């Protein structure tokens, strides 16, 4: 690791972007940081970058806002970032910390004029239909907005288009039982919740400018990359810039980032990055 140094990062700006960008709604692990009942140095830190809600990003495009995952903190995250409308949603996988804010989409169909499109694999759709069965009931609603209005767009491992951009799925493994997706949009790639990116998926990542990858902590974990493993993947991908996400309370933002390679940063809630084509 390199010596400590000063680095600049983009500062949040409100409103719809003049050019496409990526907003990090959340960068924390499934329990968030601070963790309930924990009084460690990171959980009690005064550094706002150590406050990490559950993982999600918004890709703000000329044709609308593309949300990746719906974590339980979604309403608070969108209010914090002054993002007033979501046009489409893309899912990496069906775990609680990436799904259980879905009901917060209820207001958006009033402004969209149609159900919110959800882009996901078959098994994610099945979980959504089970968990949010009230959204798909044949019973007449008691009033408008009583349940989220949702429509499904089935995706596979093949590239597809949403809101005017091409999206390339990045198949990955999340421990021994779960297959998940990362996504590449132009020269930006987002790969959270993984501890294995197979060679054919690494090929799909070649040439990315900005690479976001899971790095839970320093110790090994059965379903997530640790920092060392994430740095190894970054070396294989060779992006211009990389950001670590899905971070637990073992990583103090200022301390850890100062020791990372020059082109590697810790992501933080509210971080905004330009989206290169």
mmCIF file of N, CA, C and O in Angstrom, residues 189-223:
data_model
loop_
_atom_site.group_PDB
_atom_site.id
_atom_site.type_symbol
_atom_site.label_atom_id
_atom_site.label_comp_id
_atom_site.label_asym_id
_atom_site.label_seq_id
_atom_site.Cartn_x
_atom_site.Cartn_y
_atom_site.Cartn_z
ATOM 1 N N UNK A 189 -18.551 0.496 -14.095
ATOM 2 C CA UNK A 189 -19.033 -0.833 -13.687
ATOM 3 C C UNK A 189 -19.249 -0.860 -12.178
ATOM 4 O O UNK A 189 -18.448 -0.326 -11.404
ATOM 5 N N UNK A 190 -20.347 -1.508 -11.783
ATOM 6 C CA UNK A 190 -20.758 -1.581 -10.379
ATOM 7 C C UNK A 190 -20.901 -3.050 -10.010
ATOM 8 O O UNK A 190 -21.784 -3.748 -10.533
ATOM 9 N N UNK A 191 -20.049 -3.529 -9.113
ATOM 10 C CA UNK A 191 -20.007 -4.952 -8.751
ATOM 11 C C UNK A 191 -19.994 -5.111 -7.244
ATOM 12 O O UNK A 191 -18.941 -5.390 -6.627
ATOM 13 N N UNK A 192 -21.137 -4.954 -6.627
ATOM 14 C CA UNK A 192 -21.246 -5.147 -5.186
ATOM 15 C C UNK A 192 -21.656 -6.582 -4.875
ATOM 16 O O UNK A 192 -22.054 -7.346 -5.753
ATOM 17 N N UNK A 193 -21.502 -6.976 -3.608
ATOM 18 C CA UNK A 193 -21.966 -8.263 -3.095
ATOM 19 C C UNK A 193 -21.419 -9.456 -3.894
ATOM 20 O O UNK A 193 -22.175 -10.213 -4.504
ATOM 21 N N UNK A 194 -20.119 -9.599 -3.845
ATOM 22 C CA UNK A 194 -19.503 -10.740 -4.522
ATOM 23 C C UNK A 194 -18.202 -11.132 -3.832
ATOM 24 O O UNK A 194 -17.548 -10.297 -3.215
ATOM 25 N N UNK A 195 -17.872 -12.407 -3.940
ATOM 26 C CA UNK A 195 -16.532 -12.859 -3.546
ATOM 27 C C UNK A 195 -15.881 -13.663 -4.666
ATOM 28 O O UNK A 195 -14.849 -14.283 -4.461
ATOM 29 N N UNK A 196 -16.506 -13.609 -5.868
ATOM 30 C CA UNK A 196 -15.882 -14.255 -7.020
ATOM 31 C C UNK A 196 -16.462 -13.689 -8.309
ATOM 32 O O UNK A 196 -17.676 -13.747 -8.535
ATOM 33 N N UNK A 197 -15.583 -13.123 -9.136
ATOM 34 C CA UNK A 197 -15.951 -12.682 -10.477
ATOM 35 C C UNK A 197 -15.225 -13.606 -11.444
ATOM 36 O O UNK A 197 -14.003 -13.559 -11.542
ATOM 37 N N UNK A 198 -15.940 -14.474 -12.148
ATOM 38 C CA UNK A 198 -15.283 -15.470 -13.002
ATOM 39 C C UNK A 198 -14.568 -14.818 -14.189
ATOM 40 O O UNK A 198 -14.840 -13.662 -14.536
ATOM 41 N N UNK A 199 -13.656 -15.556 -14.808
ATOM 42 C CA UNK A 199 -12.852 -14.990 -15.904
ATOM 43 C C UNK A 199 -13.681 -14.394 -17.040
ATOM 44 O O UNK A 199 -13.332 -13.335 -17.578
ATOM 45 N N UNK A 200 -14.780 -15.052 -17.405
ATOM 46 C CA UNK A 200 -15.589 -14.523 -18.503
ATOM 47 C C UNK A 200 -16.240 -13.188 -18.139
ATOM 48 O O UNK A 200 -16.492 -12.343 -19.011
ATOM 49 N N UNK A 201 -16.506 -12.985 -16.844
ATOM 50 C CA UNK A 201 -17.042 -11.701 -16.401
ATOM 51 C C UNK A 201 -15.944 -10.644 -16.307
ATOM 52 O O UNK A 201 -16.194 -9.455 -16.569
ATOM 53 N N UNK A 202 -14.750 -11.048 -15.923
ATOM 54 C CA UNK A 202 -13.619 -10.121 -15.950
ATOM 55 C C UNK A 202 -13.426 -9.579 -17.360
ATOM 56 O O UNK A 202 -13.129 -8.396 -17.568
ATOM 57 N N UNK A 203 -13.642 -10.431 -18.349
ATOM 58 C CA UNK A 203 -13.530 -9.992 -19.742
ATOM 59 C C UNK A 203 -14.525 -8.873 -20.047
ATOM 60 O O UNK A 203 -14.217 -7.927 -20.782
ATOM 61 N N UNK A 204 -15.722 -8.975 -19.481
ATOM 62 C CA UNK A 204 -16.744 -7.949 -19.717
ATOM 63 C C UNK A 204 -16.377 -6.618 -19.052
ATOM 64 O O UNK A 204 -16.948 -5.579 -19.375
ATOM 65 N N UNK A 205 -15.451 -6.677 -18.121
ATOM 66 C CA UNK A 205 -15.043 -5.471 -17.396
ATOM 67 C C UNK A 205 -13.827 -4.786 -18.013
ATOM 68 O O UNK A 205 -13.459 -3.686 -17.595
ATOM 69 N N UNK A 206 -13.212 -5.413 -18.981
ATOM 70 C CA UNK A 206 -12.014 -4.832 -19.565
ATOM 71 C C UNK A 206 -12.320 -3.488 -20.213
ATOM 72 O O UNK A 206 -13.317 -3.335 -20.914
ATOM 73 N N UNK A 207 -11.449 -2.513 -19.951
ATOM 74 C CA UNK A 207 -11.598 -1.189 -20.541
ATOM 75 C C UNK A 207 -12.457 -0.228 -19.742
ATOM 76 O O UNK A 207 -12.651 0.915 -20.176
ATOM 77 N N UNK A 208 -12.983 -0.651 -18.566
ATOM 78 C CA UNK A 208 -13.778 0.284 -17.766
ATOM 79 C C UNK A 208 -12.875 1.390 -17.225
ATOM 80 O O UNK A 208 -11.697 1.185 -16.931
ATOM 81 N N UNK A 209 -13.457 2.553 -17.105
ATOM 82 C CA UNK A 209 -12.740 3.704 -16.570
ATOM 83 C C UNK A 209 -12.881 3.771 -15.053
ATOM 84 O O UNK A 209 -11.922 4.041 -14.338
ATOM 85 N N UNK A 210 -14.114 3.513 -14.569
ATOM 86 C CA UNK A 210 -14.406 3.544 -13.138
ATOM 87 C C UNK A 210 -15.018 2.217 -12.736
ATOM 88 O O UNK A 210 -16.021 1.788 -13.311
ATOM 89 N N UNK A 211 -14.427 1.577 -11.727
ATOM 90 C CA UNK A 211 -14.831 0.241 -11.293
ATOM 91 C C UNK A 211 -15.164 0.285 -9.808
ATOM 92 O O UNK A 211 -14.324 0.655 -8.981
ATOM 93 N N UNK A 212 -16.409 -0.055 -9.465
ATOM 94 C CA UNK A 212 -16.856 -0.121 -8.074
ATOM 95 C C UNK A 212 -16.981 -1.585 -7.694
ATOM 96 O O UNK A 212 -17.650 -2.355 -8.386
ATOM 97 N N UNK A 213 -16.350 -1.971 -6.571
ATOM 98 C CA UNK A 213 -16.318 -3.388 -6.212
ATOM 99 C C UNK A 213 -16.460 -3.559 -4.706
ATOM 100 O O UNK A 213 -16.025 -2.719 -3.914
ATOM 101 N N UNK A 214 -17.081 -4.655 -4.334
ATOM 102 C CA UNK A 214 -17.291 -5.066 -2.947
ATOM 103 C C UNK A 214 -15.960 -5.219 -2.201
ATOM 104 O O UNK A 214 -15.018 -5.813 -2.708
ATOM 105 N N UNK A 215 -15.895 -4.657 -0.985
ATOM 106 C CA UNK A 215 -14.731 -4.865 -0.109
ATOM 107 C C UNK A 215 -15.192 -4.672 1.327
ATOM 108 O O UNK A 215 -15.103 -3.585 1.893
ATOM 109 N N UNK A 216 -15.680 -5.747 1.920
ATOM 110 C CA UNK A 216 -16.362 -5.671 3.207
ATOM 111 C C UNK A 216 -15.466 -5.225 4.356
ATOM 112 O O UNK A 216 -15.831 -4.358 5.148
ATOM 113 N N UNK A 217 -14.273 -5.827 4.456
ATOM 114 C CA UNK A 217 -13.413 -5.618 5.622
ATOM 115 C C UNK A 217 -12.019 -6.144 5.279
ATOM 116 O O UNK A 217 -11.735 -6.515 4.149
ATOM 117 N N UNK A 218 -11.125 -6.191 6.273
ATOM 118 C CA UNK A 218 -9.788 -6.750 6.048
ATOM 119 C C UNK A 218 -9.778 -8.277 6.154
ATOM 120 O O UNK A 218 -9.087 -8.956 5.407
ATOM 121 N N UNK A 219 -10.542 -8.824 7.102
ATOM 122 C CA UNK A 219 -10.589 -10.277 7.283
ATOM 123 C C UNK A 219 -11.365 -10.920 6.138
ATOM 124 O O UNK A 219 -12.233 -10.302 5.529
ATOM 125 N N UNK A 220 -11.049 -12.180 5.872
ATOM 126 C CA UNK A 220 -11.788 -12.896 4.833
ATOM 127 C C UNK A 220 -13.236 -13.103 5.267
ATOM 128 O O UNK A 220 -13.563 -13.085 6.459
ATOM 129 N N UNK A 221 -14.111 -13.306 4.283
ATOM 130 C CA UNK A 221 -15.534 -13.489 4.545
ATOM 131 C C UNK A 221 -16.062 -14.516 3.546
ATOM 132 O O UNK A 221 -15.581 -14.565 2.404
ATOM 133 N N UNK A 222 -17.034 -15.333 3.925
ATOM 134 C CA UNK A 222 -17.500 -16.389 3.007
ATOM 135 C C UNK A 222 -18.311 -15.899 1.814
ATOM 136 O O UNK A 222 -18.505 -16.658 0.858
ATOM 137 N N UNK A 223 -18.790 -14.656 1.825
ATOM 138 C CA UNK A 223 -19.635 -14.202 0.714
ATOM 139 C C UNK A 223 -19.218 -12.856 0.128
ATOM 140 O O UNK A 223 -19.857 -12.385 -0.828
#
